[in-house]
PDB file of C-alpha atoms in Angstrom:
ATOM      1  CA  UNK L  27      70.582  69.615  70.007  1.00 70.00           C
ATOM      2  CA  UNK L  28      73.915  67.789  70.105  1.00 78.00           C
ATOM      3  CA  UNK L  29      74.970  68.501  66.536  1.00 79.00           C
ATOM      4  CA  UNK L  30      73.711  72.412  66.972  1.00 79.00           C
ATOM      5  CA  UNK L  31      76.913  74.737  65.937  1.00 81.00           C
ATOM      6  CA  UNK L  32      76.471  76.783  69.709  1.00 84.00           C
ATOM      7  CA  UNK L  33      76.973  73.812  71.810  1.00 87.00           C
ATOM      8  CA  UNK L  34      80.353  74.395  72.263  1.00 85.00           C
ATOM      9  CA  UNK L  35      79.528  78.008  73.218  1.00 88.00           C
ATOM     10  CA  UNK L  36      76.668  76.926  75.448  1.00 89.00           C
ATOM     11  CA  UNK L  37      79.034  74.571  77.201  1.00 90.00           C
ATOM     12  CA  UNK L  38      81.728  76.661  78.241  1.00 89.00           C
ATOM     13  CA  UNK L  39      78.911  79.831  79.111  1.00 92.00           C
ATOM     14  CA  UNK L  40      79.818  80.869  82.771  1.00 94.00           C
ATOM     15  CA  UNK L  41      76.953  80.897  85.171  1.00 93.00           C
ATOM     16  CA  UNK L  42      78.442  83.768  87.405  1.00 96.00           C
ATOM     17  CA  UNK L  43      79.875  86.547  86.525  1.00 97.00           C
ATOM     18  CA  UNK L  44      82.345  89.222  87.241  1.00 97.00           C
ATOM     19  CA  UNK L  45      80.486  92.346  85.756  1.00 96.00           C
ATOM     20  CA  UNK L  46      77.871  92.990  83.819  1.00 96.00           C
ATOM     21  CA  UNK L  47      77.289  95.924  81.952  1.00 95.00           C
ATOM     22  CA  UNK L  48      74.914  97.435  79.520  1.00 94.00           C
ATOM     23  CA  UNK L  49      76.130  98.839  76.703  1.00 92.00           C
ATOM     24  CA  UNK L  50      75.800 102.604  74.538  1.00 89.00           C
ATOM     25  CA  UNK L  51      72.874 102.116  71.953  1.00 88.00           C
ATOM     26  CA  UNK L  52      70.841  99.945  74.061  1.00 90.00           C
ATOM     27  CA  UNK L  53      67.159 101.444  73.918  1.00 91.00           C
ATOM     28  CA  UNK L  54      63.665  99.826  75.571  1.00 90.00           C
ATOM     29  CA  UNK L  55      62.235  98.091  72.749  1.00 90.00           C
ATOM     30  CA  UNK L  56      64.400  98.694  70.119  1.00 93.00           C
ATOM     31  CA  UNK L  57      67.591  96.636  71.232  1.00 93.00           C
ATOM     32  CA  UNK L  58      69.719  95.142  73.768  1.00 95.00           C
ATOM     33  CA  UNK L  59      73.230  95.389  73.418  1.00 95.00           C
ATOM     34  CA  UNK L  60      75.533  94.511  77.226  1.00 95.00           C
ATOM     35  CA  UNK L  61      78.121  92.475  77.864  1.00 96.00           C
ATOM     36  CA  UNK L  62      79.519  90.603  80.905  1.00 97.00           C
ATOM     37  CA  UNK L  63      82.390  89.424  82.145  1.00 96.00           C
ATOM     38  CA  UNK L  64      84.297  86.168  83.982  1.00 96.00           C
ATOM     39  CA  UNK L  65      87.912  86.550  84.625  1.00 94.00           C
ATOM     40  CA  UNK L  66      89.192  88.463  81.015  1.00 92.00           C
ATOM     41  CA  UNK L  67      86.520  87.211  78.950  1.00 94.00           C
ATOM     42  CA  UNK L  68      84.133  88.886  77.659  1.00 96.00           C
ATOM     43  CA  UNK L  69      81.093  87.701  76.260  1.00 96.00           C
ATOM     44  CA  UNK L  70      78.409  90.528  74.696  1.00 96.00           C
ATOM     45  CA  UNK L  71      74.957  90.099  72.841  1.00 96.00           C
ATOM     46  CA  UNK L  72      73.201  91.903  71.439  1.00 95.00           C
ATOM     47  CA  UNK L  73      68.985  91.559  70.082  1.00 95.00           C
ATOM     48  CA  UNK L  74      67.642  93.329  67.400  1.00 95.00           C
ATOM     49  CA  UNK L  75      63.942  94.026  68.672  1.00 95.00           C
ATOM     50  CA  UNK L  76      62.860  95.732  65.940  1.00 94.00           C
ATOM     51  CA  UNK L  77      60.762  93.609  62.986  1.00 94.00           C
ATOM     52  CA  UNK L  78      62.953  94.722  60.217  1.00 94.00           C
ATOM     53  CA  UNK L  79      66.369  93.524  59.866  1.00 93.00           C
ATOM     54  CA  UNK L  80      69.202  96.709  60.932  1.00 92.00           C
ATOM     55  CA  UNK L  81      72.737  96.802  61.141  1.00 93.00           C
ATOM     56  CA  UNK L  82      74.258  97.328  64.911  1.00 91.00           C
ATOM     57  CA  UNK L  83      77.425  99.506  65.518  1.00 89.00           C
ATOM     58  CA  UNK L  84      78.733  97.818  68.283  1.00 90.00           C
ATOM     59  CA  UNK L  85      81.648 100.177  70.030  1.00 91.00           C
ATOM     60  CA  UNK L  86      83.921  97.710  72.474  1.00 91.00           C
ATOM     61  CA  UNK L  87      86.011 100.515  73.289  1.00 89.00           C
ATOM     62  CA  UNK L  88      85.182 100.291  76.847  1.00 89.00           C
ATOM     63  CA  UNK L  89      86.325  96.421  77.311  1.00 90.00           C
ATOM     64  CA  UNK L  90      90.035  95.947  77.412  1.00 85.00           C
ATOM     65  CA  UNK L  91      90.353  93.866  73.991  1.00 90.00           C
ATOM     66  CA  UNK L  92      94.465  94.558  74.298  1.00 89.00           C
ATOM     67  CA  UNK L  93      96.092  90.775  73.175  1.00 90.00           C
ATOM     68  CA  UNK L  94      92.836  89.502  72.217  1.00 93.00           C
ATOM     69  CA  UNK L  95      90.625  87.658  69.541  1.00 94.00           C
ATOM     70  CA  UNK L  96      86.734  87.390  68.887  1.00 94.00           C
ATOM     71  CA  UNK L  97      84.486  84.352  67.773  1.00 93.00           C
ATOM     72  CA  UNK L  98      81.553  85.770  66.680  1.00 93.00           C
ATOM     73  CA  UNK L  99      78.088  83.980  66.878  1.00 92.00           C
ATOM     74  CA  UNK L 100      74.764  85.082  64.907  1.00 90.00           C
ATOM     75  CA  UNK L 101      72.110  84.211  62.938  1.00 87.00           C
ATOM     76  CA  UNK L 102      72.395  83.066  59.673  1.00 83.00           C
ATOM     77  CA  UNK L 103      71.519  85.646  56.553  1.00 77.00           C
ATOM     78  CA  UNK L 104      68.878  83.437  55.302  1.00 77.00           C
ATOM     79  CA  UNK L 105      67.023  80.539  57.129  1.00 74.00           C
ATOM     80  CA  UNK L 106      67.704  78.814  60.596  1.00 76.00           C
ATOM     81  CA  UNK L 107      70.831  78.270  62.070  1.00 79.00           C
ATOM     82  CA  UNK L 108      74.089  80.344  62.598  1.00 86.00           C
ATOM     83  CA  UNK L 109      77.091  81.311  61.675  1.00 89.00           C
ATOM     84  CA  UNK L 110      80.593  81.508  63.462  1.00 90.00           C
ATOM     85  CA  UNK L 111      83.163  83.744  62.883  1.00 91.00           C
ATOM     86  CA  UNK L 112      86.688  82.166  65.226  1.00 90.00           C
ATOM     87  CA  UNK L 113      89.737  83.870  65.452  1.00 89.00           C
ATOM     88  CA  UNK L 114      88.944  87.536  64.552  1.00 89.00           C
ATOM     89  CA  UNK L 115      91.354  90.464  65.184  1.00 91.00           C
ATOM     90  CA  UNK L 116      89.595  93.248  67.379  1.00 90.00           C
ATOM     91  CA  UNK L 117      89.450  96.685  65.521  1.00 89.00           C
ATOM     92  CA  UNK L 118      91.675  99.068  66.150  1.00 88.00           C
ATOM     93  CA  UNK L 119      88.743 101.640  66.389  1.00 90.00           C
ATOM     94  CA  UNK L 120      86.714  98.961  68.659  1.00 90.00           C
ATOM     95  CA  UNK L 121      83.895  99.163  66.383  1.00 91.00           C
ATOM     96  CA  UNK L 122      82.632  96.344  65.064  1.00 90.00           C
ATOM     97  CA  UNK L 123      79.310  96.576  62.605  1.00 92.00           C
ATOM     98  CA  UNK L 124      76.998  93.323  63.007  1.00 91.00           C
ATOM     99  CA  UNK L 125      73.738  93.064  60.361  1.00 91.00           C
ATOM    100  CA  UNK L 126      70.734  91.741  62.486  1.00 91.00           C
ATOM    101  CA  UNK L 127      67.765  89.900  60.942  1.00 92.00           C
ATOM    102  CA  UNK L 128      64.385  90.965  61.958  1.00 93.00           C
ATOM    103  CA  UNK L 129      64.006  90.333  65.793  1.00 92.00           C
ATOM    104  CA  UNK L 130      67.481  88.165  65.693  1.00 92.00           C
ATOM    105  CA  UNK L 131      70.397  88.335  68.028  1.00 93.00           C
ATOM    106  CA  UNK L 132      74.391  87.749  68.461  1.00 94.00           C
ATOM    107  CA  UNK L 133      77.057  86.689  70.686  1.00 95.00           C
ATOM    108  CA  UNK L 134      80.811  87.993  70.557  1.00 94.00           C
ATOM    109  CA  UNK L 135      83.240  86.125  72.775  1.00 95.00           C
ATOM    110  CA  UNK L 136      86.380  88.251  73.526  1.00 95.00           C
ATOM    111  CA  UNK L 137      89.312  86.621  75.392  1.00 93.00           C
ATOM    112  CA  UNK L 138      92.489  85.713  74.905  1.00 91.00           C
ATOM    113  CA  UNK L 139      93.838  83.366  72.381  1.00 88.00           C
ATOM    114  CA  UNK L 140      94.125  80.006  73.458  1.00 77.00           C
ATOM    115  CA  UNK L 141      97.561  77.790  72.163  1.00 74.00           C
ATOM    116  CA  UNK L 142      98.233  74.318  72.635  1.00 70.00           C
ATOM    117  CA  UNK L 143     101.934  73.572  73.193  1.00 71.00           C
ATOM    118  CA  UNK L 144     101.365  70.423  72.275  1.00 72.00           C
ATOM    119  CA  UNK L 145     101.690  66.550  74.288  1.00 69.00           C
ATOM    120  CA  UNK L 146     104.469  66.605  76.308  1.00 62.00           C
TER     121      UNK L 146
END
């Protein structure tokens, strides 16, 4: 578990939140899209429940994505693991398209770019 790619993500995961809401094109048994907040991050998922792989249109147009970037967590196209996607310009129609495998999921982290200054 220590050398898993979403450790980083599961380490900096709040535990309470701001707001949570659930998100258009979420249906009972077909798929889960919401997406909570902590401070001005966002962080939404989204599970395809369905046993055949589908591609999700995701619309963010309701989060305030002004001055930020993504990173982008999902399954990989083929096998186990995942894939992540850092530093990703938000849309300017807040859409975003995301191909699910069969019964597999996402995370998309939205907040604001972090920059290092450097040592001082």
């Amino acid at each position: 578990y220590l050398a898993h790619p979403m450790l980083e993500y599961f380490r900096s995961l709040p535990v309470t939140w701001d707001e949570t809401r659930v998100l258009p094109g979420s249906a009972i048994g077909e798929t889960v899209l919401m997406a909570r907040r902590k401070q001005d991050a966002w962080h939404v998922a989204g599970l395809n429940c369905r046993s055949t792989p589908r591609t999700i249109e995701l619309d963010l147009s309701g989060l305030d994505l002004a001055g930020k970037e993504l990173t982008a967590y999902r399954d990989a196209p083929t096998g186990v693991g995942c894939q992540i996607e850092s530093g990703i310009k938000p849309p300017e129609s807040a859409r975003l398209a995301i191909p699910l495998r069969a019964g597999g999921g996402f995370v998309v982290r939205i907040q604001t770019p972090r920059t290092f200054a450097g040592w001082k």
